[in-house]
Every structure is written in C-alpha cells, then in structure tokens.
Backbone as JSON, one array per atom type, in Angstrom:
{
  "sequence": "NDGFFSNIISSSDEDQQNKRDKSLNNKLLTSSPTLLDRITKLRLNANATYDTYSNDQNLELYNKRMEIIEKMQKSNDAIVEMNEKKQKFLKKPPMKKIK",
  "N": [[1.05, -1.3, 0.14], [1.81, 1.4, 0.8], [3.63, 2.12, -1.31], [2.17, 2.26, -3.18], [1.37, 4.19, -3.02], [3.56, 6.65, -2.16], [4.18, 6.59, -4.63], [2.65, 7.49, -6.64], [2.43, 10.14, -5.12], [5.34, 10.47, -5.24], [5.48, 11.26, -8.62], [3.47, 13.3, -8.82], [5.23, 15.32, -7.94], [6.66, 15.47, -8.92], [6.15, 16.12, -11.65], [4.88, 19.1, -10.6], [7.7, 19.83, -9.82], [8.96, 19.53, -13.15], [6.73, 21.19, -13.5], [7.57, 24.01, -12.41], [10.77, 24.08, -12.94], [10.24, 24.94, -15.82], [8.39, 27.79, -15.89], [11.33, 29.07, -14.49], [13.24, 28.42, -16.4], [11.61, 29.7, -18.42], [11.38, 32.71, -17.49], [14.4, 32.96, -16.81], [15.04, 33.1, -19.26], [13.85, 35.3, -19.82], [14.75, 36.78, -18.97], [17.13, 39.44, -16.99], [20.04, 39.29, -17.51], [22.82, 40.34, -16.87], [21.54, 40.71, -13.91], [21.47, 39.19, -12.8], [23.32, 37.62, -12.86], [24.69, 39.36, -10.69], [22.52, 38.77, -8.42], [22.96, 36.23, -7.83], [26.32, 36.47, -7.02], [25.88, 37.87, -4.76], [24.11, 36.35, -3.2], [26.65, 34.48, -2.75], [28.64, 34.84, -1.64], [27.21, 36.12, 0.56], [26.86, 33.98, 2.12], [30.25, 33.56, 2.68], [30.08, 35.38, 4.12], [30.01, 34.68, 7.22], [31.73, 33.86, 8.63], [34.18, 35.67, 8.44], [32.57, 37.75, 10.35], [31.19, 39.48, 13.64], [28.46, 37.93, 14.81], [26.82, 39.58, 15.57], [27.27, 42.12, 13.16], [27.1, 39.83, 11.58], [24.19, 40.23, 11.03], [23.38, 42.03, 10.03], [24.44, 42.96, 8.26], [23.7, 40.4, 6.58], [21.03, 40.99, 6.22], [20.46, 43.65, 5.04], [22.05, 42.72, 2.52], [19.95, 40.86, 1.98], [17.98, 43.02, 1.65], [18.75, 44.28, -0.54], [18.84, 42.25, -2.66], [16.56, 41.92, -2.72], [15.09, 43.84, -3.92], [17.29, 44.11, -6.44], [15.04, 41.93, -7.29], [13.01, 42.37, -7.74], [13.15, 44.38, -9.3], [14.17, 43.14, -11.55], [12.32, 40.64, -11.45], [10.4, 43.47, -12.61], [12.08, 43.65, -15.45], [11.55, 40.97, -16.77], [8.22, 40.93, -17.08], [7.69, 43.39, -18.89], [9.51, 42.03, -21.2], [8.21, 39.71, -21.54], [5.81, 41.03, -22.26], [6.54, 42.49, -24.61], [7.16, 40.45, -26.36], [4.55, 38.73, -26.64], [3.18, 40.63, -27.81], [5.2, 40.83, -30.64], [4.95, 38.69, -31.43], [2.32, 39.18, -32.47], [0.61, 39.4, -35.11], [0.62, 42.0, -37.58], [-1.43, 44.76, -37.99], [-4.23, 45.7, -40.21], [-3.61, 48.02, -42.84], [-5.48, 51.21, -43.19], [-7.11, 51.25, -45.82]],
  "CA": [[0.33, -0.04, -0.01], [2.47, 2.62, 0.66], [4.73, 2.08, -2.5], [1.19, 2.62, -4.8], [0.88, 6.41, -2.75], [4.39, 7.0, -2.8], [4.37, 6.48, -6.37], [1.65, 8.84, -7.04], [2.97, 11.12, -4.76], [5.95, 11.28, -6.13], [5.05, 11.75, -9.63], [2.96, 14.61, -8.83], [5.96, 16.65, -6.94], [7.82, 15.42, -10.22], [5.2, 16.88, -12.19], [5.43, 20.43, -10.09], [8.72, 20.41, -10.32], [8.98, 20.51, -14.33], [6.58, 23.3, -14.11], [8.94, 24.86, -11.36], [11.91, 23.91, -13.89], [10.13, 25.28, -17.36], [8.85, 28.69, -15.47], [12.22, 29.25, -13.81], [13.84, 28.83, -17.72], [11.37, 31.24, -18.94], [11.9, 33.7, -16.49], [15.38, 33.24, -16.83], [15.43, 34.06, -21.12], [13.58, 36.91, -19.97], [15.94, 37.99, -17.03], [18.04, 40.54, -17.17], [21.39, 37.81, -17.77], [23.59, 40.87, -15.51], [21.34, 41.53, -12.69], [20.09, 37.55, -12.32], [24.4, 37.24, -12.26], [24.81, 39.46, -9.44], [21.88, 38.45, -7.1], [24.17, 34.92, -7.3], [27.09, 36.62, -6.38], [25.53, 38.14, -3.79], [24.12, 35.04, -2.93], [27.32, 33.26, -2.15], [29.4, 36.19, -0.76], [26.49, 36.22, 2.31], [27.46, 32.78, 2.48], [31.41, 33.5, 2.84], [30.76, 36.78, 5.31], [29.57, 34.27, 8.31], [33.66, 33.17, 9.68], [34.09, 37.03, 8.91], [32.23, 38.65, 11.41], [30.41, 38.6, 14.94], [26.38, 37.59, 14.7], [25.25, 41.39, 14.97], [27.81, 42.43, 12.27], [26.46, 39.06, 10.21], [22.63, 39.67, 11.15], [23.75, 43.61, 9.76], [25.01, 42.57, 6.57], [22.48, 39.39, 5.8], [19.31, 42.01, 6.21], [21.04, 44.61, 4.34], [22.52, 42.44, 1.33], [18.6, 41.09, 1.51], [17.32, 43.64, 1.38], [19.49, 45.04, -1.84], [18.85, 41.08, -3.55], [14.5, 41.84, -3.04], [15.8, 45.44, -4.47], [17.05, 43.62, -7.63], [15.1, 40.56, -7.87], [11.64, 42.8, -7.96], [13.82, 44.91, -11.23], [14.53, 41.33, -12.68], [10.57, 40.14, -11.96], [9.51, 44.01, -14.04], [12.18, 43.52, -16.38], [10.51, 39.49, -17.0], [7.22, 41.3, -17.25], [8.53, 43.74, -20.08], [9.73, 41.2, -21.7], [7.15, 38.83, -21.52], [4.91, 42.05, -23.17], [7.42, 42.68, -25.9], [6.89, 39.28, -27.05], [3.64, 38.56, -27.41], [3.35, 42.19, -28.96], [5.85, 40.82, -31.48], [3.91, 37.39, -31.71], [1.07, 39.48, -32.66], [0.56, 39.64, -36.58], [1.29, 43.51, -37.48], [-2.26, 45.42, -38.4], [-3.5, 46.08, -41.69], [-3.6, 49.5, -42.64], [-7.27, 50.6, -43.87], [-6.97, 52.2, -47.55]],
  "C": [[0.39, 0.66, 0.25], [3.76, 2.88, -0.36], [3.79, 2.68, -3.63], [1.84, 4.43, -4.13], [1.65, 7.36, -2.93], [4.85, 7.16, -4.42], [3.47, 7.58, -6.97], [1.87, 10.24, -6.29], [4.2, 11.82, -5.25], [6.13, 12.09, -7.53], [4.31, 13.19, -10.23], [4.02, 15.56, -8.75], [6.81, 16.61, -8.33], [6.75, 16.32, -10.95], [5.14, 19.01, -11.88], [6.23, 21.33, -10.5], [9.7, 21.14, -11.25], [7.99, 21.55, -14.67], [7.67, 23.64, -13.89], [9.96, 26.1, -12.85], [11.31, 24.68, -15.02], [9.64, 26.92, -17.02], [9.19, 29.28, -15.18], [13.11, 29.17, -15.65], [12.79, 30.17, -18.62], [11.28, 32.48, -18.26], [13.18, 33.6, -16.83], [16.03, 33.99, -18.44], [14.66, 34.74, -20.64], [14.38, 37.21, -19.56], [16.35, 38.54, -18.12], [19.83, 39.38, -16.66], [22.27, 38.75, -16.03], [22.76, 41.24, -14.3], [21.04, 40.36, -12.03], [22.55, 36.95, -11.79], [25.13, 38.35, -10.8], [23.83, 39.18, -8.39], [22.43, 37.05, -7.22], [25.16, 35.26, -7.03], [26.48, 36.82, -4.77], [24.88, 37.37, -2.46], [24.88, 33.97, -2.07], [28.07, 34.29, -1.66], [28.54, 36.0, 0.32], [26.77, 35.61, 2.68], [29.16, 32.46, 2.99], [31.77, 34.66, 4.07], [30.58, 36.07, 6.14], [31.44, 34.17, 8.92], [33.59, 34.39, 9.45], [34.87, 38.02, 10.9], [31.5, 38.2, 12.97], [28.74, 38.25, 14.18], [26.16, 38.85, 14.69], [25.97, 42.14, 13.39], [26.59, 41.64, 11.18], [25.67, 39.3, 9.52], [22.51, 40.89, 10.2], [23.55, 43.12, 8.28], [23.81, 41.91, 5.99], [21.5, 40.46, 5.4], [20.09, 42.88, 5.15], [21.48, 44.27, 2.77], [21.17, 41.98, 0.88], [17.78, 41.72, 0.96], [17.4, 44.18, -0.34], [19.0, 43.23, -2.89], [17.32, 41.31, -3.57], [14.61, 43.65, -4.21], [15.76, 44.99, -6.22], [16.01, 43.06, -7.99], [13.5, 40.96, -8.4], [12.0, 43.89, -9.02], [13.46, 43.88, -12.12], [13.43, 41.38, -13.21], [10.18, 41.46, -13.04], [10.07, 43.79, -15.09], [11.64, 42.46, -17.52], [9.45, 40.28, -17.56], [7.67, 42.51, -18.39], [8.75, 43.04, -20.99], [8.37, 40.55, -22.26], [6.11, 39.77, -22.69], [5.44, 42.08, -24.35], [6.97, 41.17, -27.01], [6.05, 38.64, -27.02], [3.35, 39.7, -28.95], [4.41, 42.02, -30.37], [5.33, 39.6, -31.6], [3.35, 37.83, -32.71], [0.82, 39.67, -34.09], [0.01, 41.36, -37.15], [-0.51, 43.34, -38.47], [-2.2, 45.74, -39.61], [-3.92, 47.46, -41.7], [-5.09, 49.79, -43.48], [-6.85, 51.69, -45.05], [-7.99, 53.21, -47.57]]
}
C-alpha cells in the first residue's frame, strides 16, 4: 500500500517540479543576465561572510544584502514582465492598414 501512494505522490511532485523548472527557464530567458549574476554573487558572498564577522555584524550585513537582493529581484521581475509583454506584442500579426 505504501509503495502505491508514494508513487502517486512522487509523480505529482515531479510534475510540479517540471512545471517549476519550465517557468524558471522562461524567466531566465527573459531576465536580465547581469542582474541575475549580481543576485547570485550576492547570495554566494552571503555565505562567505559568516566566518569573518560577529553575529550582530553578520545579521546586519545579511539584512542589508537581503534588502538589496529583494530590490534586484523586483527589478528583474519587472524586466521579465516587460520582456514577456514585448514577446506577446511581437507575436501578434501586424495590423492591416485601412484604405
């Protein structure tokens, strides 16, 4: 019995994961690569600072970094949205001139 249900659960999880992967890929295609690079670097650097500073300093740095990441993420989302609109616009057939 357990095997049957775990199969159902894992396959639906896989479907959801596939959907997430597809939407992520779409976002990546229309995202600003420089922004994504910066976000990634900030996240990686966040992990590197833990050894260097005290807990209070770490928390402060982490919070500042997260604020920056959030802002960058928002602007990247805005870029994604604009690019998606642009793609839709470009896919539309050109309007016919009225004579």
